[in-house]
Amino acid sequence: MTFDNILDTIIKNYKNGLLFSSIVLLSVLLFLGNQQITTGFIVPQGIDFTGGTQAMVEITGTINIDALKQNLETATDSRIIIKQLKDTNTITIESKIPITKELLKTAISESGAEYKSSSIHTLGASLGAAFFTEALKAILIAYIFMSIIVFFLFRSFVPSFAIIFASFADITTAIVGMNLLGLNLSMATIAGLLILIGYSIDTDILLSTRVLKRRSEGTVDERIKSSMKTGLTMSITSIIAMIVLYLISTSIILDEIALVIIMGLTADIFYTWFQNVGILKLYAEKKKL
């Protein structure tokens, strides 16, 4: 089956695609609802928002991360998050309570490596809460301005709502992915989500513009197919670029941003080309476009 045949099949079976994307989104919302009920939050917050201590530690030798985590959690009676930078001898350690250099030296030694140097940063809980409030404001403002621009462009409720709803679906699906990969809500993941808001509406605007405003460029199905070719190329190119960034980066911040965008853009392929194609096809049939 050729690529064109695959696109034709998706367009022809748009109602099934709409049903499939709706089931996926419902599953996502149920997962997040269960998270909220069982844990009290839809995604765990990192120390950027809860306050705590982050230590950047350089070591020599090979370390047993699981043993280090157990040693530190036993010593502090607190949950510890440890990440090792790719292709380096540097690890980051996060804790909600203070960690001293002496404790790090002892725990690292007992875990099979040798402590070399460290930098320790502590953030107060009140300041972390203030950061969290500002981060939520940033996301809300981004959505408000994005919604205004979309409604201004199309001046019609159904296509505008479809674009905004698809962006919401991308964000919620990316948050589920964060839960599954153990990513906390942090400044880095918030940045990834903000970038995703911009990325995610590109293909939706492309689709809506060609279907609703370029009626001289063939039938509705032909216009959808043309936008699918362009939009999928855009999305796949961006995903590949983020995968490369993740693979070559030695920065945890860049890794987390890249992962959030990869998950969101992957979800966007389904929500744009299954969900929004279905919505716009039904809308076009009703309006006889």
PDB file of N, CA and C in Angstrom, residues 122-177:
ATOM      1  N   THR A 122      19.615  25.083  46.970  1.00  0.00           N
ATOM      2  CA  THR A 122      18.400  24.881  47.761  1.00  0.00           C
ATOM      3  C   THR A 122      17.363  25.944  47.423  1.00  0.00           C
ATOM      4  N   LEU A 123      16.126  25.507  47.231  1.00  0.00           N
ATOM      5  CA  LEU A 123      15.016  26.409  46.898  1.00  0.00           C
ATOM      6  C   LEU A 123      13.948  26.285  47.970  1.00  0.00           C
ATOM      7  N   GLY A 124      13.516  27.411  48.521  1.00  0.00           N
ATOM      8  CA  GLY A 124      12.486  27.403  49.560  1.00  0.00           C
ATOM      9  C   GLY A 124      11.124  27.015  49.016  1.00  0.00           C
ATOM     10  N   ALA A 125      10.301  26.443  49.881  1.00  0.00           N
ATOM     11  CA  ALA A 125       8.971  25.989  49.458  1.00  0.00           C
ATOM     12  C   ALA A 125       8.100  27.155  48.995  1.00  0.00           C
ATOM     13  N   SER A 126       8.171  28.286  49.660  1.00  0.00           N
ATOM     14  CA  SER A 126       7.337  29.435  49.292  1.00  0.00           C
ATOM     15  C   SER A 126       7.726  29.980  47.923  1.00  0.00           C
ATOM     16  N   LEU A 127       9.035  30.021  47.648  1.00  0.00           N
ATOM     17  CA  LEU A 127       9.492  30.484  46.341  1.00  0.00           C
ATOM     18  C   LEU A 127       9.094  29.496  45.250  1.00  0.00           C
ATOM     19  N   GLY A 128       9.190  28.199  45.545  1.00  0.00           N
ATOM     20  CA  GLY A 128       8.764  27.181  44.585  1.00  0.00           C
ATOM     21  C   GLY A 128       7.285  27.305  44.258  1.00  0.00           C
ATOM     22  N   ALA A 129       6.461  27.561  45.286  1.00  0.00           N
ATOM     23  CA  ALA A 129       5.023  27.739  45.073  1.00  0.00           C
ATOM     24  C   ALA A 129       4.747  28.966  44.215  1.00  0.00           C
ATOM     25  N   ALA A 130       5.536  30.023  44.418  1.00  0.00           N
ATOM     26  CA  ALA A 130       5.383  31.235  43.604  1.00  0.00           C
ATOM     27  C   ALA A 130       5.740  30.952  42.151  1.00  0.00           C
ATOM     28  N   PHE A 131       6.811  30.178  41.940  1.00  0.00           N
ATOM     29  CA  PHE A 131       7.194  29.790  40.581  1.00  0.00           C
ATOM     30  C   PHE A 131       6.076  28.992  39.907  1.00  0.00           C
ATOM     31  N   PHE A 132       5.454  28.081  40.683  1.00  0.00           N
ATOM     32  CA  PHE A 132       4.385  27.247  40.135  1.00  0.00           C
ATOM     33  C   PHE A 132       3.201  28.111  39.706  1.00  0.00           C
ATOM     34  N   THR A 133       2.843  29.086  40.521  1.00  0.00           N
ATOM     35  CA  THR A 133       1.743  29.988  40.188  1.00  0.00           C
ATOM     36  C   THR A 133       2.040  30.762  38.910  1.00  0.00           C
ATOM     37  N   GLU A 134       3.270  31.258  38.801  1.00  0.00           N
ATOM     38  CA  GLU A 134       3.652  32.007  37.600  1.00  0.00           C
ATOM     39  C   GLU A 134       3.663  31.109  36.365  1.00  0.00           C
ATOM     40  N   ALA A 135       4.073  29.854  36.533  1.00  0.00           N
ATOM     41  CA  ALA A 135       4.101  28.920  35.403  1.00  0.00           C
ATOM     42  C   ALA A 135       2.682  28.636  34.893  1.00  0.00           C
ATOM     43  N   LEU A 136       1.744  28.456  35.831  1.00  0.00           N
ATOM     44  CA  LEU A 136       0.354  28.232  35.436  1.00  0.00           C
ATOM     45  C   LEU A 136      -0.218  29.457  34.728  1.00  0.00           C
ATOM     46  N   LYS A 137       0.148  30.646  35.212  1.00  0.00           N
ATOM     47  CA  LYS A 137      -0.299  31.876  34.553  1.00  0.00           C
ATOM     48  C   LYS A 137       0.222  31.944  33.122  1.00  0.00           C
ATOM     49  N   ALA A 138       1.486  31.531  32.937  1.00  0.00           N
ATOM     50  CA  ALA A 138       2.091  31.570  31.602  1.00  0.00           C
ATOM     51  C   ALA A 138       1.330  30.656  30.638  1.00  0.00           C
ATOM     52  N   ILE A 139       0.983  29.445  31.108  1.00  0.00           N
ATOM     53  CA  ILE A 139       0.236  28.514  30.254  1.00  0.00           C
ATOM     54  C   ILE A 139      -1.154  29.061  29.945  1.00  0.00           C
ATOM     55  N   LEU A 140      -1.816  29.624  30.963  1.00  0.00           N
ATOM     56  CA  LEU A 140      -3.158  30.176  30.768  1.00  0.00           C
ATOM     57  C   LEU A 140      -3.136  31.336  29.786  1.00  0.00           C
ATOM     58  N   ILE A 141      -2.178  32.238  29.943  1.00  0.00           N
ATOM     59  CA  ILE A 141      -2.068  33.387  29.039  1.00  0.00           C
ATOM     60  C   ILE A 141      -1.785  32.924  27.614  1.00  0.00           C
ATOM     61  N   ALA A 142      -0.912  31.925  27.484  1.00  0.00           N
ATOM     62  CA  ALA A 142      -0.597  31.389  26.158  1.00  0.00           C
ATOM     63  C   ALA A 142      -1.854  30.831  25.491  1.00  0.00           C
ATOM     64  N   TYR A 143      -2.670  30.124  26.258  1.00  0.00           N
ATOM     65  CA  TYR A 143      -3.900  29.559  25.696  1.00  0.00           C
ATOM     66  C   TYR A 143      -4.894  30.646  25.322  1.00  0.00           C
ATOM     67  N   ILE A 144      -5.002  31.674  26.149  1.00  0.00           N
ATOM     68  CA  ILE A 144      -5.951  32.758  25.869  1.00  0.00           C
ATOM     69  C   ILE A 144      -5.586  33.466  24.566  1.00  0.00           C
ATOM     70  N   PHE A 145      -4.315  33.842  24.433  1.00  0.00           N
ATOM     71  CA  PHE A 145      -3.894  34.544  23.220  1.00  0.00           C
ATOM     72  C   PHE A 145      -3.988  33.636  21.997  1.00  0.00           C
ATOM     73  N   MET A 146      -3.640  32.348  22.167  1.00  0.00           N
ATOM     74  CA  MET A 146      -3.761  31.412  21.058  1.00  0.00           C
ATOM     75  C   MET A 146      -5.219  31.297  20.619  1.00  0.00           C
ATOM     76  N   SER A 147      -6.135  31.234  21.574  1.00  0.00           N
ATOM     77  CA  SER A 147      -7.558  31.110  21.255  1.00  0.00           C
ATOM     78  C   SER A 147      -8.075  32.354  20.535  1.00  0.00           C
ATOM     79  N   ILE A 148      -7.642  33.524  20.988  1.00  0.00           N
ATOM     80  CA  ILE A 148      -8.067  34.770  20.347  1.00  0.00           C
ATOM     81  C   ILE A 148      -7.631  34.802  18.888  1.00  0.00           C
ATOM     82  N   ILE A 149      -6.375  34.433  18.639  1.00  0.00           N
ATOM     83  CA  ILE A 149      -5.844  34.442  17.272  1.00  0.00           C
ATOM     84  C   ILE A 149      -6.596  33.446  16.389  1.00  0.00           C
ATOM     85  N   VAL A 150      -6.858  32.243  16.935  1.00  0.00           N
ATOM     86  CA  VAL A 150      -7.562  31.215  16.153  1.00  0.00           C
ATOM     87  C   VAL A 150      -8.972  31.672  15.804  1.00  0.00           C
ATOM     88  N   PHE A 151      -9.717  32.226  16.780  1.00  0.00           N
ATOM     89  CA  PHE A 151     -11.071  32.699  16.506  1.00  0.00           C
ATOM     90  C   PHE A 151     -11.054  33.873  15.530  1.00  0.00           C
ATOM     91  N   PHE A 152     -10.027  34.714  15.604  1.00  0.00           N
ATOM     92  CA  PHE A 152      -9.901  35.836  14.674  1.00  0.00           C
ATOM     93  C   PHE A 152      -9.667  35.338  13.249  1.00  0.00           C
ATOM     94  N   LEU A 153      -8.874  34.268  13.110  1.00  0.00           N
ATOM     95  CA  LEU A 153      -8.553  33.739  11.785  1.00  0.00           C
ATOM     96  C   LEU A 153      -9.757  33.099  11.105  1.00  0.00           C
ATOM     97  N   PHE A 154     -10.554  32.344  11.862  1.00  0.00           N
ATOM     98  CA  PHE A 154     -11.606  31.545  11.236  1.00  0.00           C
ATOM     99  C   PHE A 154     -13.021  32.067  11.485  1.00  0.00           C
ATOM    100  N   ARG A 155     -13.213  32.836  12.543  1.00  0.00           N
ATOM    101  CA  ARG A 155     -14.508  33.476  12.830  1.00  0.00           C
ATOM    102  C   ARG A 155     -15.673  32.486  12.769  1.00  0.00           C
ATOM    103  N   SER A 156     -15.399  31.262  13.172  1.00  0.00           N
ATOM    104  CA  SER A 156     -16.425  30.222  13.201  1.00  0.00           C
ATOM    105  C   SER A 156     -16.131  29.309  14.392  1.00  0.00           C
ATOM    106  N   PHE A 157     -17.170  28.947  15.113  1.00  0.00           N
ATOM    107  CA  PHE A 157     -16.962  28.232  16.372  1.00  0.00           C
ATOM    108  C   PHE A 157     -16.389  26.839  16.165  1.00  0.00           C
ATOM    109  N   VAL A 158     -16.941  26.047  15.257  1.00  0.00           N
ATOM    110  CA  VAL A 158     -16.557  24.640  15.142  1.00  0.00           C
ATOM    111  C   VAL A 158     -15.090  24.459  14.761  1.00  0.00           C
ATOM    112  N   PRO A 159     -14.595  25.040  13.671  1.00  0.00           N
ATOM    113  CA  PRO A 159     -13.174  24.846  13.350  1.00  0.00           C
ATOM    114  C   PRO A 159     -12.234  25.450  14.391  1.00  0.00           C
ATOM    115  N   SER A 160     -12.632  26.583  14.984  1.00  0.00           N
ATOM    116  CA  SER A 160     -11.788  27.203  16.008  1.00  0.00           C
ATOM    117  C   SER A 160     -11.729  26.325  17.250  1.00  0.00           C
ATOM    118  N   PHE A 161     -12.876  25.818  17.655  1.00  0.00           N
ATOM    119  CA  PHE A 161     -12.915  24.933  18.822  1.00  0.00           C
ATOM    120  C   PHE A 161     -12.110  23.661  18.560  1.00  0.00           C
ATOM    121  N   ALA A 162     -12.195  23.141  17.339  1.00  0.00           N
ATOM    122  CA  ALA A 162     -11.463  21.913  17.000  1.00  0.00           C
ATOM    123  C   ALA A 162      -9.961  22.118  17.162  1.00  0.00           C
ATOM    124  N   ILE A 163      -9.448  23.268  16.739  1.00  0.00           N
ATOM    125  CA  ILE A 163      -8.018  23.557  16.852  1.00  0.00           C
ATOM    126  C   ILE A 163      -7.607  23.656  18.319  1.00  0.00           C
ATOM    127  N   ILE A 164      -8.378  24.407  19.104  1.00  0.00           N
ATOM    128  CA  ILE A 164      -8.056  24.605  20.517  1.00  0.00           C
ATOM    129  C   ILE A 164      -8.174  23.285  21.279  1.00  0.00           C
ATOM    130  N   PHE A 165      -9.198  22.507  20.938  1.00  0.00           N
ATOM    131  CA  PHE A 165      -9.401  21.230  21.620  1.00  0.00           C
ATOM    132  C   PHE A 165      -8.271  20.251  21.305  1.00  0.00           C
ATOM    133  N   ALA A 166      -7.790  20.269  20.055  1.00  0.00           N
ATOM    134  CA  ALA A 166      -6.673  19.395  19.677  1.00  0.00           C
ATOM    135  C   ALA A 166      -5.417  19.768  20.459  1.00  0.00           C
ATOM    136  N   SER A 167      -5.190  21.058  20.650  1.00  0.00           N
ATOM    137  CA  SER A 167      -4.035  21.498  21.441  1.00  0.00           C
ATOM    138  C   SER A 167      -4.158  21.016  22.884  1.00  0.00           C
ATOM    139  N   PHE A 168      -5.368  21.114  23.435  1.00  0.00           N
ATOM    140  CA  PHE A 168      -5.621  20.596  24.794  1.00  0.00           C
ATOM    141  C   PHE A 168      -5.344  19.095  24.864  1.00  0.00           C
ATOM    142  N   ALA A 169      -5.777  18.361  23.844  1.00  0.00           N
ATOM    143  CA  ALA A 169      -5.553  16.915  23.813  1.00  0.00           C
ATOM    144  C   ALA A 169      -4.066  16.590  23.743  1.00  0.00           C
ATOM    145  N   ASP A 170      -3.318  17.375  22.945  1.00  0.00           N
ATOM    146  CA  ASP A 170      -1.862  17.166  22.860  1.00  0.00           C
ATOM    147  C   ASP A 170      -1.204  17.352  24.219  1.00  0.00           C
ATOM    148  N   ILE A 171      -1.592  18.417  24.923  1.00  0.00           N
ATOM    149  CA  ILE A 171      -0.991  18.722  26.231  1.00  0.00           C
ATOM    150  C   ILE A 171      -1.303  17.631  27.239  1.00  0.00           C
ATOM    151  N   THR A 172      -2.565  17.212  27.306  1.00  0.00           N
ATOM    152  CA  THR A 172      -2.946  16.192  28.290  1.00  0.00           C
ATOM    153  C   THR A 172      -2.273  14.854  27.983  1.00  0.00           C
ATOM    154  N   THR A 173      -2.137  14.519  26.708  1.00  0.00           N
ATOM    155  CA  THR A 173      -1.468  13.265  26.341  1.00  0.00           C
ATOM    156  C   THR A 173       0.013  13.328  26.687  1.00  0.00           C
ATOM    157  N   ALA A 174       0.635  14.489  26.463  1.00  0.00           N
ATOM    158  CA  ALA A 174       2.044  14.657  26.833  1.00  0.00           C
ATOM    159  C   ALA A 174       2.224  14.513  28.346  1.00  0.00           C
ATOM    160  N   ILE A 175       1.254  14.998  29.119  1.00  0.00           N
ATOM    161  CA  ILE A 175       1.333  14.876  30.581  1.00  0.00           C
ATOM    162  C   ILE A 175       1.235  13.413  31.013  1.00  0.00           C
ATOM    163  N   VAL A 176       0.389  12.641  30.328  1.00  0.00           N
ATOM    164  CA  VAL A 176       0.340  11.202  30.606  1.00  0.00           C
ATOM    165  C   VAL A 176       1.703  10.577  30.321  1.00  0.00           C
ATOM    166  N   GLY A 177       2.309  10.961  29.205  1.00  0.00           N
ATOM    167  CA  GLY A 177       3.639  10.455  28.882  1.00  0.00           C
ATOM    168  C   GLY A 177       4.663  10.822  29.934  1.00  0.00           C
TER     169      GLY A 177
END
